[in-house]
Amino acid sequence: MRTLSSTPHSANPVARERDGRRRRRTITLTVLSMLVILLVAASLMLGNTFYPPGDVTRVLLGQDVPGASFTVGRLRLPRVALAVIAGVCFGLGGVTFQTMLRNPLASPDIIGISSGASAAAVVGIVFWGLSGTLLSVFAIVVALGVALTIYLLSFRRGVHGTRLILIGIGIAAMLESVTSYALSKAPQWELQEAMRWITGSINGTRWSGVVPVAVALAVFGPILLAQARNLSQLQLGEETAAALGVRVERTRLLLVTAAVGLIAFATSAAGPVAFVAFLSGPIAARIVRHGSLLIPAALVGSVLVLAGDLIGQLAFDTRYPVGVVTGALGAPYLLYLIIRTNRTGRSL
Amino acid sequence: MRRPARVRSLWLLVVLALLVALAAASLSIGSREVAWSDIVAALRGDVDSVAQAAIAKRIPRTVLALLAGAALGIAGAVMQGVTRNPLADPGILGVNMGAALAIVTGMAWFGLWTQTSMIWTAIGGASVTAVLVYVMGSLGRGGATPLKLALAGAATSATLSSFISAVVLPRGDIAGSVRSWQIGGVGGATFDGISPAVPFIIVGMVICLASARALDLLALGDELAAGLGERVAVVRGLAALGAVILCGAITAVAGPIAFVGLVVPHVCRLMVGVNHVWLLPFSAAVGAALLTASDIVGRIVARPDELAVGIVTAIIGAPFFIAVVRRQKVRGL
């Protein structure tokens, strides 16, 4: 207390601690955002042809630059936009499920919701020739149906997390075989196009594919953020949350609808980009120790998709779709998760 | 749960009759209608008419369905016994995907095309994956719980399928054949394709059947089994090896087929009880029946086209998986 600072506020250790946390959080979020911006810039500049920052900036400002206007403005920009937006959607949707079900493994890509959206998209394209918004809407309806089915099937004197996850795994296996069946019936087999629905890809993105996802994010994102407080209280358990004044069923319905909406729209544009929804939340939790994980996870999701796409485009002789890279990244993380669980002695 | 011998014998007759009926149906049902006289003629080796030629193509297909079903049924029963886990299945645990990755890598990088080399590769891949998933699933508190094994298997499958994509994508030249193999099926079976797998299937089945008594002891718990003089680790490893050989060989010939190994042992336990000496042969018979039936269903529902058998088993098997999950007491899981 010798070095009393000028403001009486910081004399209070609790307030000081809170300020410190808040500052650390702000710094972390700023760093993450910078990383996203850096990756966006890199993705716009790098590729078959390198365009210096000056050219890219001029294209972004709407000026006509020979060559760059087409490559950067028409090819790379929509692709990068989808990477950012889909990453945010996957991150938000994934961390919502993980937090709500209180299990890092209960992410939508493990328990079958992404598989549902993906299967719906493939069936819609191959058998009914759907596209655009109609396809997205179909994907979200099916994904919601899958979520509801999993929930109802796991309901037996209350929903138990373990049962829900296992049933989700079973449903996912079934839906994946539907996807592979529909793909086998596609009129002309295009491996790159099929990849999109198996592991996720943002190759050949056009603005028309980006817009529905952006709208979905604008609608569902704020709903999730508005529920952030209730979500963190749900994490304490249903009874505690109810005692704290959370209307559990209503909150859960809102959260599930919004999260499934985000996942389904993003999947109908980019495919089920492997493991992004699964990885974003836990990585965010490592970086940010306190407060809501929604925004950090959203940023981490963007970073993962952008970085995965950049690596897939540039690091190898063959251009890999983003899902192949993120899928391979999932393996070491999974090992780490299980080894850590072993060390701390907690059960998964 | 012991069943009287009379009940078992009765079930045995029922299952055998079912097998014969399904095999006959598998020969006669297809996009071309055929007469019984043609079937008999074709079985004798005549291929004079178009109908007889069509049946001659259905014979190896039926044989493969029977063999694959029997092998996967036994493998599933052994895996459930070894892991003492009601949800163990070569598909769920990612073992088939491990075999698939090994085969695809072999095709793309090492030019493996002969059946025998593919089978060895598949067995290698399946073994590594089985060990990996089991170790991952049994870390942490409580050992290898069904939840942890299933999650480890699901996540491993997802990762492996990314690796498969990574291997196949640069190789447009092999993509077509990988794809047709990967969907899984018995449709294009030929005797030349099946015969290299037969020795492996026989060896695998012998190992599995020889482990039957030991699996019964394992079911009592590791401590008790050890107390009764069983070398638990050796027995477990050996039985698992038998199952892995079966899975690898079948995956190499027919592609990854999921859920047969899960469904069959559960059905068989209802019929003949938990004694492995009975359970394993029954699992083989019921597995053969299930896979043949799935193949027939795949031919009927999508006429004149065909649904690969792996897709049919997944559609049948997943609801079954869910039913098993719902029946288990949550604490037990």
Coordinates of C-alpha atoms in Angstrom, one line a residue, chain B residues 19-165:
Chain B
L19 CA -28.2 -68.6 -45.0
V20 CA -29.1 -71.1 -47.7
A21 CA -32.3 -69.1 -48.6
L22 CA -30.3 -65.8 -48.7
A23 CA -27.6 -67.3 -50.9
A24 CA -30.2 -68.6 -53.3
A25 CA -32.0 -65.2 -53.3
S26 CA -28.6 -63.5 -53.9
L27 CA -28.1 -65.7 -57.0
S28 CA -31.6 -65.1 -58.4
I29 CA -32.3 -61.5 -57.6
G30 CA -30.8 -58.8 -59.8
S31 CA -31.5 -56.4 -62.6
R32 CA -32.2 -59.5 -64.9
E33 CA -34.9 -62.0 -64.0
V34 CA -33.7 -65.6 -64.2
A35 CA -35.4 -69.0 -63.8
W36 CA -34.4 -71.6 -61.3
S37 CA -33.3 -74.0 -64.0
D38 CA -30.8 -71.4 -65.1
I39 CA -29.4 -71.1 -61.6
V40 CA -28.9 -74.8 -61.3
A41 CA -27.3 -74.9 -64.8
A42 CA -25.0 -71.9 -63.9
L43 CA -24.0 -73.6 -60.6
R44 CA -22.9 -76.6 -62.7
G45 CA -20.7 -74.3 -64.8
D46 CA -22.9 -73.7 -67.9
V47 CA -22.8 -70.2 -69.3
D48 CA -24.9 -70.8 -72.5
S49 CA -27.6 -68.2 -72.1
V50 CA -27.5 -64.6 -71.0
A51 CA -29.3 -65.5 -67.8
Q52 CA -26.8 -68.2 -67.0
A53 CA -23.9 -65.7 -67.6
A54 CA -25.6 -63.2 -65.3
I55 CA -25.8 -65.8 -62.6
A56 CA -22.2 -66.8 -63.2
K57 CA -21.3 -63.2 -62.3
R58 CA -23.5 -63.3 -59.2
I59 CA -21.7 -66.4 -57.8
P60 CA -18.4 -64.8 -56.8
R61 CA -20.4 -61.8 -55.5
T62 CA -22.5 -64.1 -53.2
V63 CA -19.4 -66.0 -52.1
L64 CA -17.7 -62.7 -51.2
A65 CA -20.7 -61.4 -49.3
L66 CA -20.9 -64.6 -47.3
L67 CA -17.1 -64.6 -46.5
A68 CA -17.0 -60.9 -45.7
G69 CA -20.0 -61.0 -43.5
A70 CA -18.7 -64.1 -41.6
A71 CA -15.3 -62.4 -41.1
L72 CA -16.7 -59.1 -40.0
G73 CA -19.2 -60.8 -37.7
I74 CA -16.4 -62.8 -35.9
A75 CA -14.1 -59.7 -35.8
G76 CA -16.8 -57.6 -34.2
A77 CA -17.6 -60.3 -31.5
V78 CA -13.9 -60.6 -30.7
M79 CA -13.4 -56.8 -30.5
Q80 CA -16.3 -56.5 -28.2
G81 CA -14.9 -59.3 -26.1
V82 CA -11.3 -57.9 -26.1
T83 CA -12.3 -54.4 -25.2
R84 CA -15.3 -55.5 -23.1
N85 CA -17.1 -52.8 -24.8
P86 CA -20.6 -53.1 -26.4
L87 CA -19.9 -50.4 -29.0
A88 CA -16.7 -51.9 -30.4
D89 CA -16.9 -52.3 -34.2
P90 CA -14.1 -52.2 -36.8
G91 CA -15.9 -49.2 -38.5
I92 CA -16.6 -47.2 -35.3
L93 CA -13.2 -47.7 -33.9
G94 CA -11.5 -46.5 -37.1
V95 CA -9.8 -49.8 -37.9
N96 CA -11.3 -50.1 -41.3
M97 CA -10.2 -46.5 -42.1
G98 CA -6.7 -47.3 -41.0
A99 CA -6.7 -50.2 -43.4
A100 CA -8.1 -47.9 -46.1
L101 CA -5.4 -45.3 -45.6
A102 CA -2.7 -48.0 -45.8
I103 CA -4.1 -49.4 -49.0
V104 CA -4.6 -46.0 -50.6
T105 CA -1.0 -45.0 -49.7
G106 CA 0.2 -48.3 -51.1
M107 CA -1.6 -47.7 -54.4
A108 CA -0.5 -44.1 -54.7
W109 CA 3.1 -44.2 -53.6
F110 CA 4.3 -47.7 -53.9
G111 CA 2.4 -49.0 -56.9
L112 CA 0.8 -51.9 -55.0
W113 CA -1.9 -53.5 -57.1
T114 CA -1.7 -57.2 -56.4
Q115 CA -4.3 -58.5 -54.0
T116 CA -1.9 -60.1 -51.7
S117 CA 0.3 -57.0 -51.2
M118 CA -2.9 -55.0 -50.6
I119 CA -4.0 -57.4 -48.0
W120 CA -0.7 -57.3 -46.1
T121 CA -0.7 -53.5 -46.3
A122 CA -4.3 -53.4 -45.0
I123 CA -3.5 -55.7 -42.1
G124 CA -0.6 -53.4 -41.2
G125 CA -2.7 -50.3 -41.3
A126 CA -5.5 -51.9 -39.4
S127 CA -3.1 -53.1 -36.6
V128 CA -1.5 -49.8 -36.2
T129 CA -4.8 -48.0 -36.0
A130 CA -6.3 -50.5 -33.6
V131 CA -3.4 -50.2 -31.2
L132 CA -3.5 -46.4 -31.5
V133 CA -7.2 -46.0 -30.9
Y134 CA -7.1 -48.5 -28.0
V135 CA -4.3 -46.7 -26.3
M136 CA -5.9 -43.3 -26.8
G137 CA -9.2 -44.6 -25.6
S138 CA -7.8 -46.2 -22.5
L139 CA -5.8 -43.3 -21.2
G140 CA -7.2 -41.3 -18.4
R141 CA -9.4 -42.2 -15.5
G142 CA -11.6 -45.3 -15.8
G143 CA -9.7 -47.0 -18.6
A144 CA -11.2 -47.8 -22.0
T145 CA -14.8 -46.7 -21.5
P146 CA -17.1 -47.1 -24.5
L147 CA -17.4 -43.3 -24.8
K148 CA -13.7 -42.7 -24.9
L149 CA -13.1 -45.6 -27.4
A150 CA -16.0 -44.4 -29.6
L151 CA -14.7 -40.8 -29.6
A152 CA -11.1 -41.8 -30.2
G153 CA -12.3 -43.9 -33.0
A154 CA -14.6 -41.3 -34.6
A155 CA -11.9 -38.6 -34.3
T156 CA -9.2 -40.9 -35.7
S157 CA -11.5 -41.8 -38.6
A158 CA -12.0 -38.2 -39.4
T159 CA -8.3 -37.5 -39.3
L160 CA -7.5 -40.6 -41.4
S161 CA -10.0 -39.6 -44.0
S162 CA -8.3 -36.3 -44.4
F163 CA -5.0 -38.1 -44.9
I164 CA -6.7 -40.3 -47.5
S165 CA -7.8 -37.2 -49.3

